[in-house]
Amino acid sequence: MTSPIDPPDGNWWSEPVNRRETIWLGIAGAWSLFLFSWMSGWVRAGDQNPTGETYEVSPEQFREKVNEYKEAAEETGDGYVPADEHVYVAGQRFQWDGLPAVLESGTRYQFHFSSYDVQHATNIRPEHNLSAQMNFDILPGYEWVVPMAFDEPGEYHVICSEFCGDGHRTMHGTFTVVDGG
């Protein structure tokens, strides 16, 4: 099979590169190095990526942890009030296990995220400003521990932002954050 594009005539690879093309290649290379350095510096010095530990854990082991969390928590009409600073949330088609939860503003919690079945993503949004959000991808077989505190009381919606099947649109949960006063 031949190419639909005709090869150039002559010994084109041995000809010198035009000066203008050399300048543009130099600018593109310098710009690429600048952007790469800026991105690396932004991630390292700008503290842009969420921190936390990640552990390998089977879905069955994580389900046990979530059940222990729910048994230790005080169950109210608004949700689970954690017994300590650890909050366990697991995604499964098509619900959040461990939610709803009632948290105190200003308290630093250790959020433990995982999935029982497929990849999910926890998208946490305050009700009063849906454009401000945090998004964490969670995978089965891994427990991601994310330290986090809520500054303002209010209702925070937790939705799945990773398509997980036909019932994906119904996968909602909430954090109710009360004044830590």
Coordinates of C-alpha atoms in Angstrom, one line a residue:
M1 CA 0.0 0.0 0.0
T2 CA 1.3 3.4 -0.9
S3 CA 0.9 6.7 0.9
P4 CA -1.7 9.1 -0.5
I5 CA 0.8 11.9 0.2
D6 CA 3.6 12.2 -2.4
P7 CA 7.1 12.4 -0.9
P8 CA 8.9 15.6 -1.5
D9 CA 11.3 15.7 -4.4
G10 CA 15.1 15.7 -3.9
N11 CA 17.3 15.3 -0.9
W12 CA 15.1 17.5 1.4
W13 CA 16.4 16.2 4.8
S14 CA 19.9 17.4 4.0
E15 CA 18.9 21.0 3.3
P16 CA 19.6 23.6 5.9
V17 CA 16.6 24.8 8.1
N18 CA 15.3 28.3 7.4
R19 CA 16.4 30.9 9.9
R20 CA 12.8 31.8 10.7
E21 CA 11.9 28.2 11.4
T22 CA 14.9 27.8 13.7
I23 CA 13.7 30.9 15.7
W24 CA 10.2 29.5 16.0
L25 CA 11.6 26.1 17.1
G26 CA 13.7 27.8 19.7
I27 CA 10.8 29.9 21.0
A28 CA 8.6 26.8 21.2
G29 CA 11.3 24.8 23.0
A30 CA 12.0 27.6 25.5
W31 CA 8.3 28.1 26.1
S32 CA 7.8 24.4 26.7
L33 CA 10.6 24.3 29.3
F34 CA 9.2 27.4 31.0
L35 CA 5.7 25.9 31.2
F36 CA 7.0 22.6 32.5
S37 CA 9.1 24.3 35.2
W38 CA 6.2 26.6 36.2
M39 CA 3.8 23.6 36.5
S40 CA 6.3 21.7 38.5
G41 CA 7.0 24.7 40.8
W42 CA 3.2 25.4 41.2
V43 CA 2.6 21.8 42.3
R44 CA 5.5 21.7 44.7
A45 CA 5.5 25.2 46.2
G46 CA 1.9 26.2 45.6
D47 CA 0.5 23.2 47.6
Q48 CA -2.1 22.6 44.9
N49 CA -2.5 18.9 45.2
P50 CA -4.5 17.3 48.1
T51 CA -2.3 15.5 50.6
G52 CA -3.0 12.3 52.3
E53 CA -2.0 8.7 52.6
T54 CA -3.1 5.9 50.4
Y55 CA -3.3 2.3 51.5
E56 CA -4.2 -0.9 49.7
V57 CA -7.3 -2.4 51.2
S58 CA -9.8 -4.9 49.9
P59 CA -13.4 -3.7 49.4
E60 CA -14.5 -6.2 52.1
Q61 CA -11.9 -4.8 54.6
F62 CA -13.1 -1.2 53.9
R63 CA -16.7 -2.2 54.3
E64 CA -15.8 -3.5 57.8
K65 CA -14.1 -0.2 58.6
V66 CA -17.2 1.8 57.4
N67 CA -19.5 -0.5 59.4
E68 CA -17.3 0.1 62.6
Y69 CA -17.4 3.8 61.9
K70 CA -21.2 3.8 61.6
E71 CA -21.6 1.7 64.8
A72 CA -19.4 4.0 66.8
A73 CA -21.0 7.2 65.4
E74 CA -24.1 8.7 66.9
E75 CA -26.9 8.4 64.5
T76 CA -29.2 11.5 64.3
G77 CA -32.0 12.5 62.0
D78 CA -29.4 14.5 60.0
G79 CA -26.8 11.7 59.7
Y80 CA -23.9 10.1 61.4
V81 CA -22.0 12.2 64.0
P82 CA -18.5 10.7 64.0
A83 CA -17.1 9.5 67.4
D84 CA -13.7 11.0 66.6
E85 CA -12.0 12.8 63.8
H86 CA -12.2 9.9 61.3
V87 CA -15.0 9.9 58.7
Y88 CA -15.4 6.9 56.4
V89 CA -17.1 7.2 53.0
A90 CA -17.4 4.5 50.4
G91 CA -18.9 4.7 47.0
Q92 CA -21.0 1.9 45.6
R93 CA -23.5 1.8 42.8
F94 CA -25.5 4.0 43.4
Q95 CA -25.1 5.4 46.9
W96 CA -22.6 6.6 49.4
D97 CA -22.0 4.4 52.4
G98 CA -21.2 6.4 55.6
L99 CA -23.4 9.4 54.5
P100 CA -25.1 11.6 55.5
A101 CA -22.7 12.9 58.1
V102 CA -22.9 15.7 60.6
L103 CA -19.6 17.5 61.1
E104 CA -18.4 20.6 63.1
S105 CA -16.9 23.6 61.3
G106 CA -13.3 24.3 62.1
T107 CA -12.6 20.7 63.1
R108 CA -9.9 18.9 61.1
Y109 CA -11.2 15.5 60.0
Q110 CA -9.4 12.5 58.4
F111 CA -11.6 11.5 55.5
H112 CA -11.2 7.9 54.4
F113 CA -12.4 7.4 50.8
S114 CA -12.7 4.1 48.9
S115 CA -15.1 2.2 46.6
Y116 CA -16.7 -1.2 46.9
D117 CA -17.2 -1.8 43.2
V118 CA -16.0 0.5 40.5
Q119 CA -14.2 3.9 40.2
H120 CA -16.2 6.8 41.6
A121 CA -15.4 10.4 42.3
T122 CA -16.5 12.3 45.4
N123 CA -17.4 15.8 44.3
I124 CA -18.1 17.9 47.5
R125 CA -19.9 21.3 46.9
P126 CA -21.3 23.8 49.4
E127 CA -25.0 24.4 48.8
H128 CA -24.6 28.2 48.7
N129 CA -21.8 28.2 46.1
L130 CA -21.9 25.2 43.7
S131 CA -19.0 26.5 41.7
A132 CA -16.6 26.0 44.7
Q133 CA -15.9 22.3 44.9
M134 CA -13.5 19.6 45.8
N135 CA -13.2 16.4 43.7
F136 CA -11.5 13.2 44.7
D137 CA -11.3 10.1 42.5
I138 CA -11.7 6.9 44.5
L139 CA -10.9 3.4 43.4
P140 CA -11.7 -0.1 44.7
G141 CA -8.8 -1.7 46.5
Y142 CA -7.4 1.6 47.8
E143 CA -8.1 3.7 50.9
W144 CA -7.3 7.4 50.5
V145 CA -7.0 9.4 53.7
V146 CA -7.5 13.1 53.1
P147 CA -7.2 15.6 56.0
M148 CA -9.8 18.3 55.6
A149 CA -11.8 20.9 57.6
F150 CA -14.9 22.8 56.7
D151 CA -14.6 26.6 57.5
E152 CA -18.3 27.5 57.1
P153 CA -21.4 25.8 58.5
G154 CA -24.0 24.7 55.9
E155 CA -25.0 21.8 53.7
Y156 CA -22.4 20.3 51.5
H157 CA -23.5 18.0 48.6
V158 CA -21.5 14.9 47.7
I159 CA -22.1 13.7 44.2
C160 CA -20.4 11.1 42.1
S161 CA -18.6 12.8 39.2
E162 CA -17.3 9.6 37.6
F163 CA -19.9 7.8 35.4
C164 CA -20.5 4.5 37.2
G165 CA -23.6 3.1 35.5
D166 CA -27.3 3.7 34.8
G167 CA -28.1 5.0 38.3
H168 CA -25.1 7.4 38.4
R169 CA -27.4 10.4 38.4
T170 CA -29.0 9.3 41.7
M171 CA -25.7 9.1 43.6
H172 CA -26.0 11.9 46.1
G173 CA -25.0 12.4 49.7
T174 CA -24.5 15.2 52.2
F175 CA -22.3 16.6 54.9
T176 CA -24.2 18.8 57.2
V177 CA -21.6 21.2 58.8
V178 CA -22.8 22.7 62.1
D179 CA -21.1 25.6 64.0
G180 CA -18.2 24.2 66.0
G181 CA -18.6 27.1 68.5

